[in-house]
CSV table of C-alpha atoms in Angstrom, one decimal:
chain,number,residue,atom,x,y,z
A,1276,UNK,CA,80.0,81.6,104.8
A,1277,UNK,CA,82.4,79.0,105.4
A,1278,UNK,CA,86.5,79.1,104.4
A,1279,UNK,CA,86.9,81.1,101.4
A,1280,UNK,CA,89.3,79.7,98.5
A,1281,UNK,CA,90.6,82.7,96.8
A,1282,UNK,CA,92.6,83.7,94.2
A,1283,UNK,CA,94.5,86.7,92.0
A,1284,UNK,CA,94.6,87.3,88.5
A,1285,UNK,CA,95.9,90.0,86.2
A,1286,UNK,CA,94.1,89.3,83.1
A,1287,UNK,CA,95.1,92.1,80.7
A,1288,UNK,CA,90.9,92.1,79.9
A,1289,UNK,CA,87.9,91.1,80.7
A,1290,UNK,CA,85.8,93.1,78.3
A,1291,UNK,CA,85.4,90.5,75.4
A,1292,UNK,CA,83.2,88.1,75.8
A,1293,UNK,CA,85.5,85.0,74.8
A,1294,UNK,CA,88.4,86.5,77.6
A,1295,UNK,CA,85.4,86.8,80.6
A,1296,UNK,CA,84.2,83.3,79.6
A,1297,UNK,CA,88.2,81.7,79.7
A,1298,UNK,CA,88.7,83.8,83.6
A,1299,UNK,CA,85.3,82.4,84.4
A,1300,UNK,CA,86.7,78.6,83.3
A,1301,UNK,CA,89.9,79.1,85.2
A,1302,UNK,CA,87.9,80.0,87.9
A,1303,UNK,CA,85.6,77.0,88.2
A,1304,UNK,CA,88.8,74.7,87.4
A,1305,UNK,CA,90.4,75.4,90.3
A,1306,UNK,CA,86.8,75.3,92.9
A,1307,UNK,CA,87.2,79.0,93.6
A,1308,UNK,CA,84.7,81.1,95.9
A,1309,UNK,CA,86.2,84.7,95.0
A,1310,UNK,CA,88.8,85.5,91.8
A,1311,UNK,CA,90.1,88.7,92.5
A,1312,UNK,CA,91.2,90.6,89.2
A,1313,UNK,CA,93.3,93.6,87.8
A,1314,UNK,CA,93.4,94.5,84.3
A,1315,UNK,CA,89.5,94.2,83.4
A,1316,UNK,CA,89.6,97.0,81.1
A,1317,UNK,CA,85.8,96.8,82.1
A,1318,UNK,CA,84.4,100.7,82.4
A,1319,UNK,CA,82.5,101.9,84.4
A,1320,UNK,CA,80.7,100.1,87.6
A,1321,UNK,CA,78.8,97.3,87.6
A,1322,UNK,CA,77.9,93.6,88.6
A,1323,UNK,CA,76.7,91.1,86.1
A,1324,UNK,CA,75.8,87.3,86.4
A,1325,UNK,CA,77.9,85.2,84.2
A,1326,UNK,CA,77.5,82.2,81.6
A,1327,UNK,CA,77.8,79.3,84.6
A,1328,UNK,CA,75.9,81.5,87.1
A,1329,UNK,CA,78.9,83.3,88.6
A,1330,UNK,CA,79.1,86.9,90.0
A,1331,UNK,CA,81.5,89.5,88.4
A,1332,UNK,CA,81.6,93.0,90.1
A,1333,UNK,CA,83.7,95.1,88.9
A,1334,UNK,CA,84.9,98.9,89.3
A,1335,UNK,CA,86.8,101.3,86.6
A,1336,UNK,CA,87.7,104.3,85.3
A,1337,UNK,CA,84.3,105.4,82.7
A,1338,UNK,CA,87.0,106.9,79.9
A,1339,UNK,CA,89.9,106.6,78.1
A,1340,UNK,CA,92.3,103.3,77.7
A,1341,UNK,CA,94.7,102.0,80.4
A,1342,UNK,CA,95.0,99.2,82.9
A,1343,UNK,CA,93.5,100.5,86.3
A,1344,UNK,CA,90.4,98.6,86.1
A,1345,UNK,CA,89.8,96.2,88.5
A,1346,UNK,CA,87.0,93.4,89.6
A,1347,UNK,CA,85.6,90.6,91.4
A,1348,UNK,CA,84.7,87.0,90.3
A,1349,UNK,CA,82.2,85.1,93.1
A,1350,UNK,CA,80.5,81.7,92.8
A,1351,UNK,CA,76.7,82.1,93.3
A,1352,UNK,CA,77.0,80.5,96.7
A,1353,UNK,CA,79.4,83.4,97.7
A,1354,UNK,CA,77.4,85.7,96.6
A,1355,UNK,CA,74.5,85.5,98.8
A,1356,UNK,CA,77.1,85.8,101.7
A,1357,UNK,CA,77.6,89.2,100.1
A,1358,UNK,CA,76.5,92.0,102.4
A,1359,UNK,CA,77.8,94.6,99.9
A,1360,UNK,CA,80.0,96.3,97.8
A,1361,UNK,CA,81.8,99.4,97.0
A,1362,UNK,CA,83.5,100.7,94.4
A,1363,UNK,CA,85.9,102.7,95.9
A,1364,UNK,CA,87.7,104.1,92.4
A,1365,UNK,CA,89.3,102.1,89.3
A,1366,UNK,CA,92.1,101.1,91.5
A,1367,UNK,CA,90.0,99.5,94.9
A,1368,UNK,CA,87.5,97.5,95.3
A,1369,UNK,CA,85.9,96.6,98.6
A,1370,UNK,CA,83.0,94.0,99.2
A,1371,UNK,CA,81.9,92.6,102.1
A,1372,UNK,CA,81.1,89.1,103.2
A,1373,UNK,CA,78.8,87.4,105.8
A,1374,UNK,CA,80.4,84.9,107.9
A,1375,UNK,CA,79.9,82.8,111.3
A,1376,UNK,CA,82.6,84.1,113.2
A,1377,UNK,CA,83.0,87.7,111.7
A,1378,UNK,CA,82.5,89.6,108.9
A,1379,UNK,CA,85.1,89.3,106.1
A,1380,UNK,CA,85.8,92.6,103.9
A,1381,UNK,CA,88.5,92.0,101.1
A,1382,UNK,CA,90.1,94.9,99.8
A,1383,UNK,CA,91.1,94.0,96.0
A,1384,UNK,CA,93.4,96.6,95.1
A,1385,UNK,CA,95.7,97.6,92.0
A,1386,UNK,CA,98.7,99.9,92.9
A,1387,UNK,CA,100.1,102.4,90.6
A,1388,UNK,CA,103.3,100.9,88.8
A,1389,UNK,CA,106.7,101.7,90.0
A,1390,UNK,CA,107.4,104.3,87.2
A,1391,UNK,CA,104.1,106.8,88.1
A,1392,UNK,CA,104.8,109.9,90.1
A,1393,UNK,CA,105.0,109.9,93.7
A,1394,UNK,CA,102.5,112.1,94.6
A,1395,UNK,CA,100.5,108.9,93.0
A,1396,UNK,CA,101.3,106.4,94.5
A,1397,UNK,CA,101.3,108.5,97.6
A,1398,UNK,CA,97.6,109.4,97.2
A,1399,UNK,CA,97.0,105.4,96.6
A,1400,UNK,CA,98.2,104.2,99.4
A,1401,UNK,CA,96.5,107.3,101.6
A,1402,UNK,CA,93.2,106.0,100.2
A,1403,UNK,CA,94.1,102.2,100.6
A,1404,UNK,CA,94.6,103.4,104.7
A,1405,UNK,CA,91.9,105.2,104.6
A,1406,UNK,CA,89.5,102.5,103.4
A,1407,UNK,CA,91.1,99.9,105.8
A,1408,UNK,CA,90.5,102.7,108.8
A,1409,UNK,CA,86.6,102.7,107.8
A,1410,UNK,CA,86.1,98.6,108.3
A,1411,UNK,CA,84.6,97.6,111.5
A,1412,UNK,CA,86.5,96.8,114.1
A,1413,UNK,CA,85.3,93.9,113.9
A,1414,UNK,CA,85.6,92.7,110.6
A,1415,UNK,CA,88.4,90.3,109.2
A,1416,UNK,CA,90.3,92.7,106.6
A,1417,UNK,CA,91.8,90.8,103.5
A,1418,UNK,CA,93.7,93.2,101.2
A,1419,UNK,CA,94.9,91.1,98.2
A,1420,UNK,CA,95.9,92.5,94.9
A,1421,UNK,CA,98.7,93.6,92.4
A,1422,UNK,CA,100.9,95.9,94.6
A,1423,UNK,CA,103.8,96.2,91.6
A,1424,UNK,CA,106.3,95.8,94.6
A,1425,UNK,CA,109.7,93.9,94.8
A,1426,UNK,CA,110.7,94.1,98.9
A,1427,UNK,CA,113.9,92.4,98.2
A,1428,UNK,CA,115.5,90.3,100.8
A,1429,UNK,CA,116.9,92.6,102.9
A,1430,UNK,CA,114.7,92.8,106.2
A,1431,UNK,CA,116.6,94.4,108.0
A,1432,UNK,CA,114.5,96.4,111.0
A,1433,UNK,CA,111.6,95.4,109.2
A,1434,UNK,CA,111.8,91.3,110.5
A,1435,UNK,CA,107.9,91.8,111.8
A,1436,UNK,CA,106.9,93.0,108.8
A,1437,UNK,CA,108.4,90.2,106.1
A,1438,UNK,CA,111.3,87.5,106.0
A,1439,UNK,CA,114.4,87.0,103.5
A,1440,UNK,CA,112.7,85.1,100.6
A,1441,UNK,CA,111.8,88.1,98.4
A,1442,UNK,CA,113.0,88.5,94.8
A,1443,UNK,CA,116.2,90.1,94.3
A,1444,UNK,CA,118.3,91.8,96.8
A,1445,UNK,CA,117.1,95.4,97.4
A,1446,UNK,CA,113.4,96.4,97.3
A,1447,UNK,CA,111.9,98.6,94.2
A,1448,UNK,CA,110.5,102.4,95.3
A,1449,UNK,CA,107.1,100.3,95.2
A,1450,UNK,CA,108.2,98.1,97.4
A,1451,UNK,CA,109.6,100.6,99.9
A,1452,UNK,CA,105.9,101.9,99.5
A,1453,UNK,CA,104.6,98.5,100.4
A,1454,UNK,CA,106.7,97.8,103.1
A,1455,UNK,CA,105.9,101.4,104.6
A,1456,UNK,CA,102.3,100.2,104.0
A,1457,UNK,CA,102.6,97.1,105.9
A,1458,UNK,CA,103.7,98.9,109.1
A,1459,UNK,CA,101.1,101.4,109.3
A,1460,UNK,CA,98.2,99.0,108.9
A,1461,UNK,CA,99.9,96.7,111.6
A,1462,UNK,CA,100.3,99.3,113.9
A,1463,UNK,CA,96.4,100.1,112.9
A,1464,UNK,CA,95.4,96.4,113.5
A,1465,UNK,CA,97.2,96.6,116.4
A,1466,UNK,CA,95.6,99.8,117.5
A,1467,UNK,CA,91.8,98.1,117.1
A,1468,UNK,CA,93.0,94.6,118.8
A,1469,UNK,CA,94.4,96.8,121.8
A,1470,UNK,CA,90.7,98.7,122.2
């Protein structure tokens, strides 16, 4: 598989036919191989071929109403550099891609929103390590998603981790979750590159 052209939508839904055909538009208009997407509002698991031939994989909660749901939009030539796919729970999403130099497994994730409990978020972002601790070694990791974070600009002690350009001054509690995040899968990364 060659360079991949990605993107990152929060749709609000994806379960009406008219909304999935207008993503899978947006898609094609901008020569997209993946379209990573929160908000689907699609239940259940599953994977589906599309009006123009397109792959949707997506991965939600099989009850009740709310926003967790979350998916993957692949041209057909992406697809058959798909080696698989797992549905980790309505918030992540991991497939995994063939490639010349390595294999490429994208983490599309959804992160609880600033105003759920702690022990939430907590649990999350345990699972979101925990599924970027099982990827080969060798494989490129691409985590991209809705992390419902402001980091500010203050980097103070954290200038590896991010620069000065964020949005407002002082980070959210999400964003102190993010940033926390960020340092313990670079020390990770770091760990498997020092092998």
């Amino acid at each position: 598989m060659a360079t991949i052209f990605d993107g990152y939508w929060i749709v609000r839904t994806t379960n009406q036919i008219a909304k999935l055909q207008q993503v899978e538009s947006e898609f094609m208009k901008y020569s997209l191989d993946i379209f990573a997407l929160s908000e689907t509002r699609c239940k259940g698991i599953g994977k589906e071929t599309l009006d123009q031939g397109n792959m949707y994989i997506y991965s939600g909660r099989s009850y009740g109403v709310g926003r967790e749901w979350i998916g993957m939009m692949m041209t057909s030539r992406t697809e058959k550099a798909l080696i698989d796919w797992r549905a980790v729970n309505s918030r992540l999403l991991l497939p995994k891609f063939k490639s010349k130099q390595c294999n490429q497994s994208i983490i599309v994730c959804y992160t609880p929103t600033n105003d759920s409990p702690e022990e939430r978020k907590d649990e999350y972002y345990e699972e979101l390590l925990s599924v970027i601790d099982e990827i080969h070694v060798r494989d490129m990791k691409i985590v991209i998603g809705d992390f419902n974070a402001k980091v500010g600009r203050n980097n103070q002690g954290i200038e590896n981790l991010m620069g000065i350009e964020g949005l407002d001054k002082f980070a959210n509690e999400n964003g102190a979750h993010f940033v926390s995040f960020c340092g313990k899968s670079c020390v990770i990364m770091e760990f498997l590159l020092n092998m």
